[in-house]
Tab-separated table of C-alpha atoms and ligand atoms in Angstrom:
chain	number	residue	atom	x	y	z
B	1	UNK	CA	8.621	144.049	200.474
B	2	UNK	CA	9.507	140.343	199.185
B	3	UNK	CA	8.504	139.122	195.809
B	4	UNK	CA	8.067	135.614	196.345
B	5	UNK	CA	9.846	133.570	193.941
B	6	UNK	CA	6.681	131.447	193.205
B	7	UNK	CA	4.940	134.334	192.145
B	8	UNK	CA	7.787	134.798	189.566
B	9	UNK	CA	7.659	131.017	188.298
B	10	UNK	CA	10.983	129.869	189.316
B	11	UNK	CA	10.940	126.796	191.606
B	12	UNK	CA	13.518	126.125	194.557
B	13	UNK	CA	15.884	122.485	193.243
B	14	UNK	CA	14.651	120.194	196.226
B	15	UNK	CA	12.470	118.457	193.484
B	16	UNK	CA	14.855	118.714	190.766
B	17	UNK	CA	18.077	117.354	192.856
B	18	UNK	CA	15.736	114.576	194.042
B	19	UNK	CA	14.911	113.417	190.268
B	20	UNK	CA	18.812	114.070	189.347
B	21	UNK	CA	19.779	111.907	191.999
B	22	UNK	CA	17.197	108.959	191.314
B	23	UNK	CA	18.214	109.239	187.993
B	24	UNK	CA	22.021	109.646	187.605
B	25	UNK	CA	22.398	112.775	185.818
B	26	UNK	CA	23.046	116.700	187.321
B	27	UNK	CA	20.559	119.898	186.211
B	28	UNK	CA	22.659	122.291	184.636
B	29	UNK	CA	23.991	125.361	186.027
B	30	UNK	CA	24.597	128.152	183.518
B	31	UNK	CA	25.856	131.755	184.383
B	32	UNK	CA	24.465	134.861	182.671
B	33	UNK	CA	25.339	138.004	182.510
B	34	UNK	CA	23.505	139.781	179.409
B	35	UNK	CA	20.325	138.822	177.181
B	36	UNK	CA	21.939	136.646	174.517
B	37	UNK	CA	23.235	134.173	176.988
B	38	UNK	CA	20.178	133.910	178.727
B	39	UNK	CA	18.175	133.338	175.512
B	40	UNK	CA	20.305	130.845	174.592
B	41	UNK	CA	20.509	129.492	177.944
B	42	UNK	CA	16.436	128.992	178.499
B	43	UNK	CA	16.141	127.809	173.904
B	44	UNK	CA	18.852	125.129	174.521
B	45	UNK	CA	16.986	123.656	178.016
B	46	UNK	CA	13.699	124.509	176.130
B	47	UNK	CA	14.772	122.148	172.872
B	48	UNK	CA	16.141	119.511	175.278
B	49	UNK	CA	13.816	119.751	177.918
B	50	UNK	CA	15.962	120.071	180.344
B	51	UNK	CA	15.380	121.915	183.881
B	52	UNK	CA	17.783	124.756	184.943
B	53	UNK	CA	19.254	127.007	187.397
B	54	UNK	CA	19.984	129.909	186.217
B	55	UNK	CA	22.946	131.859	188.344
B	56	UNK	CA	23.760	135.150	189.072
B	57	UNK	CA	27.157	135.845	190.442
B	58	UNK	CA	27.590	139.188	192.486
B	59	UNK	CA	29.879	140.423	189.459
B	60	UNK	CA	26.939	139.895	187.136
B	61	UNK	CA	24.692	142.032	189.208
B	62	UNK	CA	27.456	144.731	189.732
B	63	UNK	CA	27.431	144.240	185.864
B	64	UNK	CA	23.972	144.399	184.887
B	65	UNK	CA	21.941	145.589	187.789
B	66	UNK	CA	20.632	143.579	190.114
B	67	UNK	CA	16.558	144.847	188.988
B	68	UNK	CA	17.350	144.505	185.692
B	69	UNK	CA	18.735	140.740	186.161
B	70	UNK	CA	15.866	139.353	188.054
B	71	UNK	CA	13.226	140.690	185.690
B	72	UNK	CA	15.035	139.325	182.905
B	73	UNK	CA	14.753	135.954	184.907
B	74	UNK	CA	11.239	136.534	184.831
B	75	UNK	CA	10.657	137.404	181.011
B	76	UNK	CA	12.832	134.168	180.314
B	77	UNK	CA	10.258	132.113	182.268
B	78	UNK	CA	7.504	134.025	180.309
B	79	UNK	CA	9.375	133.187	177.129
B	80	UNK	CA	9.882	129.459	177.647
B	81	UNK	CA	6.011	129.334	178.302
B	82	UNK	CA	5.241	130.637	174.751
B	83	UNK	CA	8.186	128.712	173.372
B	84	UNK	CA	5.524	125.719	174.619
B	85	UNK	CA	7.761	123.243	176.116
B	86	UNK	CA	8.395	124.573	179.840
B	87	UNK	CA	11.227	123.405	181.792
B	88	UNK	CA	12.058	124.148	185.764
B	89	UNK	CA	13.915	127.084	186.171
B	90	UNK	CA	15.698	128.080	189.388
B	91	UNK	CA	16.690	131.620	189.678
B	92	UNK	CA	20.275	131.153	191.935
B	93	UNK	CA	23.111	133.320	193.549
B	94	UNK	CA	26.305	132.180	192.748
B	95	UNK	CA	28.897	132.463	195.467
B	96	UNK	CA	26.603	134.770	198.321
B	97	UNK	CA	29.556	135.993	200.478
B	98	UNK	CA	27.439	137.391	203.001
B	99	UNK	CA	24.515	137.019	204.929
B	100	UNK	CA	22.750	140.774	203.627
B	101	UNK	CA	23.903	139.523	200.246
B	102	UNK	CA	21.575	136.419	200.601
B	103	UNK	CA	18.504	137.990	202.038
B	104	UNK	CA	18.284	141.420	199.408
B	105	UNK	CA	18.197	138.113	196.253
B	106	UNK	CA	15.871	136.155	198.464
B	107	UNK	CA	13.576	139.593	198.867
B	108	UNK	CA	13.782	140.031	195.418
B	109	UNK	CA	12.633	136.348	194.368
B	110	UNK	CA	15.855	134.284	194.030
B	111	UNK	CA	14.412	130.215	194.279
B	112	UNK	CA	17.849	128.986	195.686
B	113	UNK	CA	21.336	131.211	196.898
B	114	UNK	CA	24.800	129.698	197.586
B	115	UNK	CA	26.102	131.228	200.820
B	116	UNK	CA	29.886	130.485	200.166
B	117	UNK	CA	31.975	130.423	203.352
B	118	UNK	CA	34.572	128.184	201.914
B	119	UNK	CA	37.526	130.915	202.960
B	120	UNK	CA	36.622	131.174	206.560
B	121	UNK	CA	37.711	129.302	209.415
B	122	UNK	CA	34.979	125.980	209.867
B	123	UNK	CA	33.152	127.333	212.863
B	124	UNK	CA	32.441	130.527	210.767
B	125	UNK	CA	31.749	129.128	207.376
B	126	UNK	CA	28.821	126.721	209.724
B	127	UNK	CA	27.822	130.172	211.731
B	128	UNK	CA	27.372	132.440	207.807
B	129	UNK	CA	25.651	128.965	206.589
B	130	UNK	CA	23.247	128.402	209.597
B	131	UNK	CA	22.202	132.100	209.567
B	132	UNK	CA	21.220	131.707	205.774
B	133	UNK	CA	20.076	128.570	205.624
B	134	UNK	CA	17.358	129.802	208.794
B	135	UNK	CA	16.465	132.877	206.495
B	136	UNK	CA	15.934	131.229	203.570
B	137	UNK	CA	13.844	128.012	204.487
B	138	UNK	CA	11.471	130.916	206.079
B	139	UNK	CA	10.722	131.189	202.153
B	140	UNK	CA	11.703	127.623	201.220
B	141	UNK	CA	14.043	128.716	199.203
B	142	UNK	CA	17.122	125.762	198.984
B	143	UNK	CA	20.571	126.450	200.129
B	144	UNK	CA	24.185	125.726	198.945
B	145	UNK	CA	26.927	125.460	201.210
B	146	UNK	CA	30.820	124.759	200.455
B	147	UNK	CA	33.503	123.001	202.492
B	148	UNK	CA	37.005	123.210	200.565
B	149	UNK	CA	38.878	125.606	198.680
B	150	UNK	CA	38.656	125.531	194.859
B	151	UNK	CA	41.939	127.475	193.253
B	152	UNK	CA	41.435	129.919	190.602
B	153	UNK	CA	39.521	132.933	190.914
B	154	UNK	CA	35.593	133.392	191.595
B	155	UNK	CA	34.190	137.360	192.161
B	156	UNK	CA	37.433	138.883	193.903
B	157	UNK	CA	38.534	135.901	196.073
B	158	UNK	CA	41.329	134.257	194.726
B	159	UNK	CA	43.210	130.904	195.685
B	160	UNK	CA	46.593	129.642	194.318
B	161	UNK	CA	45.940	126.423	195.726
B	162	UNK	CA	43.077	123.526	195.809
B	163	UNK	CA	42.410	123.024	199.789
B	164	UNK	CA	40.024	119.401	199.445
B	165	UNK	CA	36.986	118.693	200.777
B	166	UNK	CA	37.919	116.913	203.951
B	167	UNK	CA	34.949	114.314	204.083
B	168	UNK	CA	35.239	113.600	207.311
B	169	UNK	CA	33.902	117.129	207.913
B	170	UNK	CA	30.524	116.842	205.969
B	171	UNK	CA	28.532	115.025	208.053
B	172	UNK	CA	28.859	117.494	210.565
B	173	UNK	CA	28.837	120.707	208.604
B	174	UNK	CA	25.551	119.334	206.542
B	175	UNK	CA	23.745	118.456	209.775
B	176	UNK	CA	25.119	121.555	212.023
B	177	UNK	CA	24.191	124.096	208.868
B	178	UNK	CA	20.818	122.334	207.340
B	179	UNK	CA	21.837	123.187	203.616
B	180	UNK	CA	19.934	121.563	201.156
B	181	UNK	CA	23.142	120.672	199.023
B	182	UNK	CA	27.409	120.707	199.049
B	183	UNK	CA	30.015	122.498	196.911
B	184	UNK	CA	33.148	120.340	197.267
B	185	UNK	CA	36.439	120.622	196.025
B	186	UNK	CA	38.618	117.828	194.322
B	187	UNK	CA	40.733	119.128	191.760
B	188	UNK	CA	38.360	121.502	189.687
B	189	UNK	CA	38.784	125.281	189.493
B	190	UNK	CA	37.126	128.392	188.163
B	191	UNK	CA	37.913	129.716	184.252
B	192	UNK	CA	39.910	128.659	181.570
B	193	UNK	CA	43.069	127.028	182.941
B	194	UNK	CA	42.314	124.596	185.345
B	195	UNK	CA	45.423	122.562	185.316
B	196	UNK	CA	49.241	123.387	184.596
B	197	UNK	CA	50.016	120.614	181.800
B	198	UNK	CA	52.226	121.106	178.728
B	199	UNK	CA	50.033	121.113	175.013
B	200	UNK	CA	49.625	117.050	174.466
B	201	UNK	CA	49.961	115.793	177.980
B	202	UNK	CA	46.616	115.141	179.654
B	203	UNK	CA	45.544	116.424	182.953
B	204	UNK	CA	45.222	114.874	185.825
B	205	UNK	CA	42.237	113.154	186.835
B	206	UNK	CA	39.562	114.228	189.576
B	207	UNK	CA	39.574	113.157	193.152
B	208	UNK	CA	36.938	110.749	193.217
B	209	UNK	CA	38.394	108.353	195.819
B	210	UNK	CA	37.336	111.874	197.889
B	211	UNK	CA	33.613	112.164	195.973
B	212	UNK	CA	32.967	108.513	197.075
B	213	UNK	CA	33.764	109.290	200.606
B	214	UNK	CA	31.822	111.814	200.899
B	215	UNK	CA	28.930	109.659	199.220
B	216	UNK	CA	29.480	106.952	201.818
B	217	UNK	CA	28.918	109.950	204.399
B	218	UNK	CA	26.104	111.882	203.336
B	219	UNK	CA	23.835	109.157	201.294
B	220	UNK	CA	21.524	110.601	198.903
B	221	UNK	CA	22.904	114.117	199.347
B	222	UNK	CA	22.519	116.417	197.229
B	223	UNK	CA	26.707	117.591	196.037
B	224	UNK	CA	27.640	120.234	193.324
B	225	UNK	CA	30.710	120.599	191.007
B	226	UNK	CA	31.988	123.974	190.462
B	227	UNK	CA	34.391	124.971	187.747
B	228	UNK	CA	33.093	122.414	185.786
B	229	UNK	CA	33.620	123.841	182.321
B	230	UNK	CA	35.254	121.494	179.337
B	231	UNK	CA	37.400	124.371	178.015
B	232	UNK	CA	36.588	123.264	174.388
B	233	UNK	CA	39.705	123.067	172.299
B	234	UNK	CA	38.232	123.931	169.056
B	235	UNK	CA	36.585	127.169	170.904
B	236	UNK	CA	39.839	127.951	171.838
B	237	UNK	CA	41.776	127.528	168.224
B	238	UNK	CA	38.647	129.815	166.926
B	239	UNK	CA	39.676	132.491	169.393
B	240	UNK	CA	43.480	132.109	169.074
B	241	UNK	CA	43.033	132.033	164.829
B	242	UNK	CA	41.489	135.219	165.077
B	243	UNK	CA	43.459	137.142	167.069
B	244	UNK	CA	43.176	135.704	170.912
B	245	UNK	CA	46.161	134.886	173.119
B	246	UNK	CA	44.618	132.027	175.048
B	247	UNK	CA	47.783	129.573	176.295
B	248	UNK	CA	47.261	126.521	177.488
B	249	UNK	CA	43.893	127.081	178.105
B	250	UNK	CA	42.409	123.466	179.537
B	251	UNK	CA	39.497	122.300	181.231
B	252	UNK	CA	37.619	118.925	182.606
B	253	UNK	CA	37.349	116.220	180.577
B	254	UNK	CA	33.786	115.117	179.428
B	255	UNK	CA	34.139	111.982	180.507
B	256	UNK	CA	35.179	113.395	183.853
B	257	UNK	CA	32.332	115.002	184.269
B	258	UNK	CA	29.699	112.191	182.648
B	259	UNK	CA	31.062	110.068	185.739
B	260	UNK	CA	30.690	112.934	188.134
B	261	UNK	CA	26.871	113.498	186.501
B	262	UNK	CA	26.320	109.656	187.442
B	263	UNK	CA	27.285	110.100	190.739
B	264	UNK	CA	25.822	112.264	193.891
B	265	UNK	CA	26.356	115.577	191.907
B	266	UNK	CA	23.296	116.921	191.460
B	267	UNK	CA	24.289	120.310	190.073
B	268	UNK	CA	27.315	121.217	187.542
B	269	UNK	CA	28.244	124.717	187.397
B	270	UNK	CA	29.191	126.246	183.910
B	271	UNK	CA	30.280	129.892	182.980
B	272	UNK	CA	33.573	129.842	180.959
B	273	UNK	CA	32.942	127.536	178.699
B	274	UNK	CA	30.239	130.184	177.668
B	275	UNK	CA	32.321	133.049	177.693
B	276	UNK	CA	34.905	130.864	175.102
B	277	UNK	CA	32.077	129.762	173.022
B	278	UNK	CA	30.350	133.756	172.193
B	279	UNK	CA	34.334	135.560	172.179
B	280	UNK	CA	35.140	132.669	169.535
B	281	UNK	CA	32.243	133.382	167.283
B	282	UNK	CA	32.509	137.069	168.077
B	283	UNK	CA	36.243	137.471	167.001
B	284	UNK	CA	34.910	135.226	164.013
B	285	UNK	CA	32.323	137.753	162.830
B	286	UNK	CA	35.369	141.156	164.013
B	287	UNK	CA	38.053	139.314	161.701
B	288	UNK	CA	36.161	138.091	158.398
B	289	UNK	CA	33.431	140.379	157.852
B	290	UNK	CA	35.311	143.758	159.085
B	291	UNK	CA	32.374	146.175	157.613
B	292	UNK	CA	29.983	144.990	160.346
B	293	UNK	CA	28.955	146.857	163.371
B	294	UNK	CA	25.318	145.911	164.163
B	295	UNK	CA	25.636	144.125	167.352
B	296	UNK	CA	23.037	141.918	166.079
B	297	UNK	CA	25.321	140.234	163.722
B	298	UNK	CA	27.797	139.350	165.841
B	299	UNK	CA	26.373	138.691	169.075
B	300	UNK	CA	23.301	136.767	167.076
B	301	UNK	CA	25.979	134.207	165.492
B	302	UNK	CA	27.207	134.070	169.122
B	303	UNK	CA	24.147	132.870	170.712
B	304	UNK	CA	23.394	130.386	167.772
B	305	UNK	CA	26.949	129.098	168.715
B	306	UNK	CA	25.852	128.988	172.840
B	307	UNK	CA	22.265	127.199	172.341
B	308	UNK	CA	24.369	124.362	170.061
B	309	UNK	CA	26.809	124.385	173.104
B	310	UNK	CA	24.367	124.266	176.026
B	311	UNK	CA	21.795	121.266	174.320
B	312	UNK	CA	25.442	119.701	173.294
B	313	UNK	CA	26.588	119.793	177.578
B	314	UNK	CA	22.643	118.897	178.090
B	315	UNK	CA	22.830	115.799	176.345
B	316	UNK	CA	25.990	114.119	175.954
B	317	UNK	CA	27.844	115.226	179.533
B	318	UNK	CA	25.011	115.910	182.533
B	319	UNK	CA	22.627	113.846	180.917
B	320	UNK	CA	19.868	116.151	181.834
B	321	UNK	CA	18.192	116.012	178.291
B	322	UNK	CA	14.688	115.087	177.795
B	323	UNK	CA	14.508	114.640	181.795
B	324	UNK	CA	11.593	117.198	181.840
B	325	UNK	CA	8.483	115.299	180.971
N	1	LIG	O1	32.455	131.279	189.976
N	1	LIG	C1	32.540	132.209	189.210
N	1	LIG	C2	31.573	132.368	188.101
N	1	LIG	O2	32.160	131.949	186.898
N	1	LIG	C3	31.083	133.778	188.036
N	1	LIG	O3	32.080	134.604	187.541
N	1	LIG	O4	32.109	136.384	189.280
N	1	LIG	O5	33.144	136.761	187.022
N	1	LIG	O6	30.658	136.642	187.284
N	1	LIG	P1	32.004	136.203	187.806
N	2	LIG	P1	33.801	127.474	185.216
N	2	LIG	O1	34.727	128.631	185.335
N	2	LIG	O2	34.551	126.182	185.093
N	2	LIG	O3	32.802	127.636	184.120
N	2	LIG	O4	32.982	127.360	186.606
N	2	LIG	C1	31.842	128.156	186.808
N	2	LIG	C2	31.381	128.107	188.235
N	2	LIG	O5	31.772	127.286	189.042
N	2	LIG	C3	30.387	129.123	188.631
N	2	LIG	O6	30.102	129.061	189.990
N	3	LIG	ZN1	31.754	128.503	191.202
């Protein structure tokens, strides 16, 4: 039987990728994987009234359990209520690789999937696309479709290489396909070390001459930047200080990404910059207060350390703070 996501309180992001886009900022789009990252996730959007899409990545529900995940998307909507300030939350798959994948979240009351058929040949990433994008709008529930090939590593595909958006391709693969909004590549990557450059020597810059092409094409379109974290330095230093071995661990610029925000990107996807933010404070609590072992006191320092993080990206990079009226 399918829960409908309604039911649940999430909403689909037609409505919030339409204000995003009249407005020149992009809604947030946090990973989680466990409880403390989600509280911190839905207090930080909460605080800066900001709307959200929560995602769930296959790994995450191999992790967690799939049940277990979507009800906790549930209590977080029944949390923000009490927490009195509610915000939009969409409940989102995070790189779908297949069509069965799609339909068993959209049964079980996922607002919004990403079918991800970036890998295959064209014709078959627009066949996979179509298919989902007809099952979902059944249950108007929004679609995310890629064209390009980020490098780096996302579930178990992996790609040495960045293969760009070609934007002379999205016109056709956004009409053929009917997805409500675009993945594209130029230049960003998944995890912590998104460019080769030595310490002190700054990374390259985006592809935005291929952004603003694909603008030109696709007016008013809805696009989304994966592998968008920052890779925050001083995160980084915590972890190394305490006994990490993170080299050359680097990320997108801020002011990268405030440009991308004011542009057609709608939707900025962030998981690693969480994961450096609660191993930081973790190894923190491990290496200066050695007789503790109630989870509570280290993973509760750890989501302090993710809400300051997530209002931080809300308000000074998408601009998504204080959007929620
Ligand atoms: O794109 C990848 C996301 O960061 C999810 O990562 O597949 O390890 O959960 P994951
Ligand atoms: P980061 O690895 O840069 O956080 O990217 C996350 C992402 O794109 C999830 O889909
Ligand atoms: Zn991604």
């Amino acid at each position: 039987m399918t829960v409908s996501y309604k039911e649940l309180g999430f909403v689909n992001t037609r409505e919030m990728f339409k204000d995003a886009m009249k407005n020149g900022y992009a809604v947030p789009a946090y990973n989680f994987n466990n409880m403390e990252q989600l509280q911190a996730i839905i207090t930080a959007c909460v605080e800066s009234g900001s709307p959200v899409i929560l995602q769930v990545s296959s790994g995450a529900r191999k992790y967690a359990n799939a049940t277990l995940l979507r009800w906790m998307g549930r209590g977080a909507v029944e949390m923000m209520k009490e927490l009195g300030k509610p915000v939009p939350v969409t409940l989102h798959l995070d790189h779908g690789d297949s069509f069965e994948l799609c339909v068993d979240c959209i049964e079980s009351g996922f607002s919004s999937v990403m079918i991800d058929g970036s890998h295959l040949p064209y014709e078959e990433n627009i066949a996979l696309t179509k298919k989902v994008v007809e099952y979902a709008h059944k249950h108007d529930v929004t679609v995310e479709g890629e064209l390009g090939v980020l490098a780096g590593i996302e579930d178990e595909v992996s790609a040495e290489h960045h293969t760009y958006t070609d934007p002379a391709q999205v016109e056709d693969f956004v009409k053929r396909t009917g997805v409500d909004s675009l993945a594209i590549s130029i230049g960003t990557s998944h995890g912590a070390y998104k460019f080769k450059v030595k310490p002190g020597q700054s990374v390259p810059p985006l592809r935005f001459d291929i952004l603003a092409e694909v603008e030109k094409r696709l007016p008013g379109f809805p696009i989304v930047l994966h592998g968008a974290s920052s890779v925050d330095q001083t995160a980084v230093a915590t972890i190394n200080k305490y006994g990490g071995k993170l080299e050359n661990a680097v990320g997108v610029p801020v002011e990268q990404l405030r440009k991308a925000a004011a542009s057609a990107v709608c939707k900025i996807n962030v998981d690693s910059d969480g994961r450096l933010v609660m191993t930081a404070a973790i190894r923190k609590v491990f290496a200066t207060k050695p007789e503790e072992f109630d989870p509570r006191k280290y993973l509760g320092p750890a989501r302090t350390d993710l809400i300051a993080m997530y209002k931080d990206k809300n308000q000074n990079v998408l601009g998504s703070a204080g959007r929620v009226k």
